[in-house]
CSV table of C-alpha atoms in Angstrom, one decimal:
chain,number,residue,atom,x,y,z
P,18,MET,CA,-6.1,-51.4,-31.4
P,19,SER,CA,-3.6,-50.3,-28.8
P,20,SER,CA,-4.6,-48.0,-25.9
P,21,PRO,CA,-3.0,-44.5,-25.8
P,22,ARG,CA,0.2,-44.3,-23.9
P,23,PRO,CA,-0.2,-42.7,-20.4
P,24,ARG,CA,1.3,-39.2,-19.9
P,25,SER,CA,4.4,-39.2,-17.8
P,26,VAL,CA,4.9,-37.2,-14.6
P,27,THR,CA,7.4,-35.1,-16.3
P,28,TYR,CA,5.1,-34.1,-19.1
P,29,ARG,CA,2.3,-33.2,-16.7
P,30,ALA,CA,4.7,-31.1,-14.5
P,31,ARG,CA,6.0,-29.3,-17.6
P,32,ARG,CA,2.5,-28.4,-18.8
P,33,ILE,CA,1.4,-27.2,-15.4
P,34,HIS,CA,4.6,-25.1,-15.0
P,35,ARG,CA,4.2,-23.6,-18.4
P,36,TRP,CA,0.6,-22.5,-18.1
P,37,LEU,CA,1.0,-21.2,-14.6
P,38,GLY,CA,4.0,-19.3,-15.6
P,39,LEU,CA,2.1,-17.7,-18.5
P,40,LEU,CA,-0.8,-16.9,-16.1
P,41,ILE,CA,1.1,-15.2,-13.3
P,42,GLY,CA,4.3,-14.3,-15.0
P,43,VAL,CA,3.1,-10.7,-15.7
P,44,GLN,CA,2.1,-10.3,-12.1
P,45,PHE,CA,5.5,-11.6,-10.9
P,46,VAL,CA,7.1,-8.8,-13.1
P,47,LEU,CA,4.8,-6.2,-11.6
P,48,TRP,CA,5.6,-7.4,-8.1
P,49,THR,CA,9.3,-7.2,-8.8
P,50,VAL,CA,9.1,-3.7,-10.5
P,51,GLY,CA,7.1,-2.4,-7.5
P,52,GLY,CA,9.5,-3.9,-5.0
P,53,LEU,CA,12.4,-2.3,-6.8
P,54,TYR,CA,10.7,1.1,-6.7
P,55,PHE,CA,9.8,0.8,-3.1
P,56,SER,CA,13.2,-0.2,-2.0
P,57,TRP,CA,15.1,2.3,-4.1
P,58,THR,CA,13.0,5.3,-3.3
P,59,ASP,CA,13.3,7.6,-0.3
P,60,LEU,CA,10.0,7.3,1.6
P,61,ASP,CA,10.4,10.9,3.0
P,62,ALA,CA,10.5,12.2,-0.5
P,63,VAL,CA,7.6,10.0,-1.5
P,64,HIS,CA,5.5,11.3,1.4
P,65,GLY,CA,6.4,14.9,0.5
P,66,ASP,CA,7.9,15.6,3.9
P,67,HIS,CA,10.7,17.7,2.3
P,68,LEU,CA,8.0,20.0,0.8
P,69,MET,CA,6.2,20.6,4.1
P,70,ARG,CA,7.1,22.8,7.0
P,71,PRO,CA,6.4,21.7,10.6
P,72,ALA,CA,3.1,23.0,12.0
P,73,PRO,CA,3.7,26.3,13.8
P,74,ALA,CA,3.8,26.3,17.6
P,75,VAL,CA,1.4,28.3,19.6
P,76,ASP,CA,2.6,30.7,22.3
P,77,ALA,CA,1.7,29.5,25.8
P,78,ASP,CA,0.2,33.0,26.6
P,79,ALA,CA,-1.8,33.2,23.4
P,80,ALA,CA,-4.8,31.3,24.6
P,81,ARG,CA,-7.0,33.6,26.6
P,82,ILE,CA,-9.8,31.2,27.4
P,83,ALA,CA,-9.8,27.7,28.9
P,84,PRO,CA,-10.7,24.6,26.9
P,85,GLY,CA,-13.8,24.3,29.1
P,86,ALA,CA,-15.0,27.7,27.9
P,87,ALA,CA,-14.5,26.5,24.3
P,88,LEU,CA,-16.6,23.5,25.0
P,89,ALA,CA,-19.3,25.5,26.7
P,90,ALA,CA,-19.5,27.8,23.7
P,91,LEU,CA,-19.9,24.8,21.4
P,92,ARG,CA,-22.5,23.1,23.6
P,93,ALA,CA,-24.5,26.3,23.6
P,94,ARG,CA,-24.9,26.0,19.8
P,95,THR,CA,-25.1,22.3,19.2
P,96,ARG,CA,-25.6,18.9,20.7
P,97,VAL,CA,-22.4,17.4,22.1
P,98,ASP,CA,-22.7,13.8,23.5
P,99,SER,CA,-19.0,13.1,24.0
P,100,VAL,CA,-15.7,14.8,23.3
P,101,ALA,CA,-12.8,12.9,21.6
P,102,ALA,CA,-10.1,15.6,21.7
P,103,VAL,CA,-9.5,19.3,22.3
P,104,GLU,CA,-6.3,20.6,20.6
P,105,LEU,CA,-4.7,24.0,20.6
P,106,ALA,CA,-3.3,24.8,17.2
P,107,SER,CA,-2.4,27.8,14.9
P,108,VAL,CA,-5.1,28.3,12.3
P,109,VAL,CA,-4.3,30.9,9.8
P,110,GLY,CA,-2.0,32.6,12.3
P,111,ARG,CA,-4.6,32.7,15.2
P,112,PRO,CA,-4.5,30.4,18.3
P,113,THR,CA,-7.5,28.2,17.8
P,114,TYR,CA,-9.0,25.2,19.7
P,115,ARG,CA,-9.8,22.3,17.5
P,116,VAL,CA,-12.7,20.3,19.1
P,117,THR,CA,-13.5,16.7,17.9
P,118,TYR,CA,-16.7,15.5,19.3
P,119,PHE,CA,-19.6,13.1,18.7
P,120,ALA,CA,-23.2,13.9,18.3
P,121,THR,CA,-26.0,11.3,18.1
P,122,ASP,CA,-28.1,11.5,14.9
P,123,GLY,CA,-30.9,8.9,15.3
P,124,ALA,CA,-29.2,5.6,16.2
P,125,ARG,CA,-25.7,6.5,15.2
P,126,ALA,CA,-23.0,8.7,16.5
P,127,ILE,CA,-21.4,11.1,14.0
P,128,LYS,CA,-17.9,12.4,14.4
P,129,ARG,CA,-17.6,16.2,13.9
P,130,ARG,CA,-15.1,19.0,14.3
P,131,GLN,CA,-15.4,22.6,15.3
P,132,LEU,CA,-12.9,25.4,15.4
P,133,VAL,CA,-13.1,27.8,18.4
P,134,ASP,CA,-11.0,31.0,18.6
P,135,ALA,CA,-8.8,30.5,21.7
P,136,THR,CA,-8.6,34.3,22.3
P,137,THR,CA,-12.3,35.4,22.0
P,138,GLY,CA,-14.1,32.1,22.4
P,139,ALA,CA,-16.1,32.6,19.2
P,140,LEU,CA,-16.9,29.6,17.1
P,141,ARG,CA,-15.5,30.0,13.6
P,142,GLY,CA,-16.6,28.2,10.4
P,143,PRO,CA,-14.4,26.0,8.2
P,144,LEU,CA,-11.6,27.5,6.2
P,145,ASP,CA,-12.7,29.2,3.0
P,146,ARG,CA,-10.7,29.3,-0.3
P,147,ASP,CA,-8.5,32.2,0.6
P,148,GLU,CA,-7.7,31.0,4.0
P,149,ALA,CA,-6.8,27.6,2.6
P,150,VAL,CA,-4.4,29.1,0.2
P,151,ARG,CA,-2.8,31.1,3.0
P,152,ALA,CA,-2.4,28.0,5.1
P,153,ALA,CA,-1.0,26.0,2.1
P,154,ARG,CA,1.5,28.7,1.3
P,155,ALA,CA,2.7,28.9,4.9
P,156,ALA,CA,3.2,25.1,5.0
P,157,TYR,CA,4.8,24.8,1.6
P,158,ARG,CA,8.7,25.0,1.6
P,159,GLY,CA,9.0,25.9,-2.0
P,160,ALA,CA,8.5,29.1,-3.9
P,161,ALA,CA,6.3,27.9,-6.8
P,162,PRO,CA,3.1,29.8,-7.5
P,163,VAL,CA,-0.4,28.4,-6.9
P,164,THR,CA,-1.8,27.1,-10.2
P,165,GLY,CA,-5.2,25.8,-9.0
P,166,VAL,CA,-7.6,25.4,-6.0
P,167,SER,CA,-10.4,23.0,-5.8
P,168,LEU,CA,-12.8,21.8,-3.0
P,169,LEU,CA,-12.9,18.1,-2.3
P,170,THR,CA,-16.0,16.5,-1.0
P,171,ALA,CA,-17.2,12.9,-0.5
P,172,ASP,CA,-18.7,13.0,-3.9
P,173,SER,CA,-15.5,14.0,-5.6
P,174,VAL,CA,-13.0,11.7,-3.6
P,175,GLY,CA,-13.2,8.1,-4.7
P,176,ALA,CA,-11.4,5.0,-3.6
P,177,HIS,CA,-8.5,5.8,-5.9
P,178,HIS,CA,-8.0,9.4,-5.0
P,179,GLU,CA,-4.6,10.3,-3.4
P,180,PHE,CA,-6.4,12.0,-0.5
P,181,ARG,CA,-8.8,9.1,0.1
P,182,GLU,CA,-9.9,8.2,3.6
P,183,GLN,CA,-8.9,11.6,5.0
P,184,PRO,CA,-11.1,14.3,6.6
P,185,LEU,CA,-13.5,16.1,4.2
P,186,PRO,CA,-14.4,18.6,2.9
P,187,ALA,CA,-10.8,19.7,2.0
P,188,TRP,CA,-9.1,22.2,-0.2
P,189,ALA,CA,-6.6,20.9,-2.8
P,190,VAL,CA,-4.0,23.7,-3.5
P,191,ARG,CA,-1.8,22.9,-6.4
P,192,PHE,CA,1.7,24.4,-7.0
P,193,GLY,CA,3.5,24.8,-10.2
P,194,ASP,CA,6.7,23.1,-9.3
P,195,ALA,CA,8.6,20.4,-10.9
P,196,GLU,CA,7.3,17.8,-8.5
P,197,GLY,CA,3.6,18.5,-9.1
P,198,ALA,CA,3.0,19.2,-5.4
P,199,THR,CA,-0.6,19.5,-4.1
P,200,ALA,CA,-1.3,20.6,-0.5
P,201,TYR,CA,-4.4,19.3,1.1
P,202,VAL,CA,-6.1,21.4,3.7
P,203,PRO,CA,-9.2,19.9,5.5
P,204,ALA,CA,-11.5,22.8,6.1
P,205,GLU,CA,-12.5,21.8,9.5
P,206,LEU,CA,-8.9,21.1,10.7
P,207,GLY,CA,-7.6,24.4,9.6
P,208,GLN,CA,-4.1,23.3,8.5
P,209,VAL,CA,-2.3,21.4,5.8
P,210,LEU,CA,-2.5,17.7,6.5
P,211,ARG,CA,-0.6,16.3,3.4
P,212,ILE,CA,1.4,17.4,0.5
P,213,ARG,CA,1.4,14.8,-2.4
P,214,ASN,CA,3.8,14.8,-5.4
P,215,ASP,CA,4.4,12.9,-8.6
P,216,ARG,CA,6.7,10.4,-6.7
P,217,TRP,CA,3.8,9.6,-4.4
P,218,ARG,CA,1.5,9.1,-7.3
P,219,ALA,CA,3.9,6.6,-9.0
P,220,PHE,CA,4.3,4.9,-5.6
P,221,ASP,CA,0.5,4.7,-5.1
P,222,PHE,CA,-0.1,3.3,-8.6
P,223,LEU,CA,2.6,0.6,-8.1
P,224,TRP,CA,1.2,-0.1,-4.7
P,225,MET,CA,-2.2,-0.9,-6.2
P,226,LEU,CA,-0.5,-3.3,-8.6
P,227,HIS,CA,1.5,-4.8,-5.7
P,228,THR,CA,-1.6,-5.4,-3.5
P,229,MET,CA,-3.8,-6.3,-6.5
P,230,ASP,CA,-6.6,-4.3,-4.8
P,231,TYR,CA,-8.0,-2.7,-7.9
P,232,ALA,CA,-11.1,-1.5,-5.9
P,233,GLY,CA,-9.4,0.6,-3.1
P,234,ARG,CA,-5.6,-0.1,-3.4
P,235,ASP,CA,-5.0,-0.7,0.3
P,236,ASP,CA,-6.6,-4.1,1.1
P,237,PHE,CA,-4.0,-6.7,1.5
P,238,ASN,CA,-6.6,-9.4,2.2
P,239,ASN,CA,-8.4,-9.4,-1.1
P,240,LEU,CA,-9.2,-12.7,-2.9
P,241,VAL,CA,-7.2,-11.8,-6.0
P,242,LEU,CA,-4.0,-11.4,-4.0
P,243,ARG,CA,-4.6,-14.6,-2.1
P,244,ALA,CA,-5.3,-16.6,-5.2
P,245,PHE,CA,-2.2,-15.4,-7.0
P,246,SER,CA,0.0,-16.0,-4.0
P,247,VAL,CA,-1.2,-19.7,-3.9
P,248,LEU,CA,-0.7,-20.0,-7.6
P,249,GLY,CA,2.8,-18.5,-7.2
P,250,LEU,CA,3.7,-21.3,-4.7
P,251,VAL,CA,2.3,-23.9,-7.0
P,252,THR,CA,4.4,-22.5,-9.9
P,253,VAL,CA,7.5,-22.6,-7.9
P,254,GLY,CA,6.7,-26.0,-6.6
P,255,SER,CA,6.1,-27.4,-10.1
P,256,GLY,CA,9.4,-25.8,-11.2
P,257,PHE,CA,11.3,-27.7,-8.4
P,258,LEU,CA,9.5,-30.9,-9.4
P,259,LEU,CA,10.3,-30.5,-13.0
P,260,PHE,CA,13.9,-29.8,-12.1
P,261,ALA,CA,14.1,-33.0,-10.1
P,262,LEU,CA,12.5,-35.1,-12.8
P,263,THR,CA,14.7,-33.8,-15.7
P,264,SER,CA,18.0,-33.3,-13.8
P,265,PRO,CA,20.7,-35.6,-15.1
P,266,THR,CA,22.5,-35.4,-11.7
P,267,LEU,CA,19.4,-36.4,-9.7
P,268,ARG,CA,18.3,-39.0,-12.3
P,269,ARG,CA,21.7,-40.7,-12.5
P,270,ARG,CA,21.7,-44.0,-10.7
P,271,PRO,CA,24.8,-45.6,-9.2
P,272,ARG,CA,26.2,-48.2,-11.6
P,273,VAL,CA,26.1,-51.7,-10.2
P,274,GLU,CA,29.1,-53.8,-11.2
P,275,PRO,CA,28.3,-57.3,-12.2
P,276,THR,CA,29.5,-60.0,-9.9
P,277,HIS,CA,32.0,-62.5,-11.6
P,278,HIS,CA,32.3,-66.0,-10.2
P,279,ALA,CA,35.4,-67.9,-11.1
P,280,HIS,CA,34.7,-71.4,-12.5
P,281,LYS,CA,37.4,-73.8,-11.8
P,282,ALA,CA,37.8,-77.0,-13.7
P,283,PRO,CA,37.4,-80.1,-11.6
P,284,VAL,CA,40.6,-81.5,-10.5
P,285,THR,CA,41.0,-85.2,-11.0
P,286,ASN,CA,43.1,-87.1,-8.5
P,287,ALA,CA,44.8,-89.8,-10.5
P,288,ALA,CA,46.0,-91.3,-7.2
P,289,SER,CA,42.5,-91.7,-5.9
P,290,ARG,CA,41.5,-93.5,-9.1
P,291,ALA,CA,44.3,-95.9,-8.8
């Protein structure tokens, strides 16, 4: 009984290329579609910059108290271990110090924010619903009406939310325009931080497919992306190998002409025989 014929290198390369192409072909299409959207879309429009007015400036004479007085008022009420920043901003039309500080809670330092009225020195609480709507209307360039307001907390904002990894709690103020704009107002910052629209949501979804981070969307070092990147190189390499093995041009060998030797009949010298 004859032994089975060994598989050729061409056969093995073809099978590897076929199955790898089937495995990662869909992901290649998603990478390409995402790349097309990223490269053909204006990022300013994606970020919603065209929908947002610049933050209003504060008159130099509006602040009646020094930043040190604002810190003293804060320290009189709560523990302040260190200060990260003191900013003067306009909060709902009033000059306000935004103090970012750290306070130790047990063994860890917690980052906190406090708004202090820059005119009176009074500590004020986070923005309420009506104040958030006023801030959103002032920052929004359009004229569409407000269609909904909701308060976002750590429990309601997951890893896939469009306001993920941003200061919370925050008010989400939705407008009834064609772009589906939503203004996000962190209550302890006192101003609009982002305006998201439908173009951003499409971008964000394609970004998740591009990074293959289906848990949080923004991790470029996840194992799935690394594995598919390696498999992509193997697929391309097997395609090059298959081309080399099956290309008539590369497989064609130079033709070797046979060497012809002339055979001459022996010449008899009749004279020498004589």
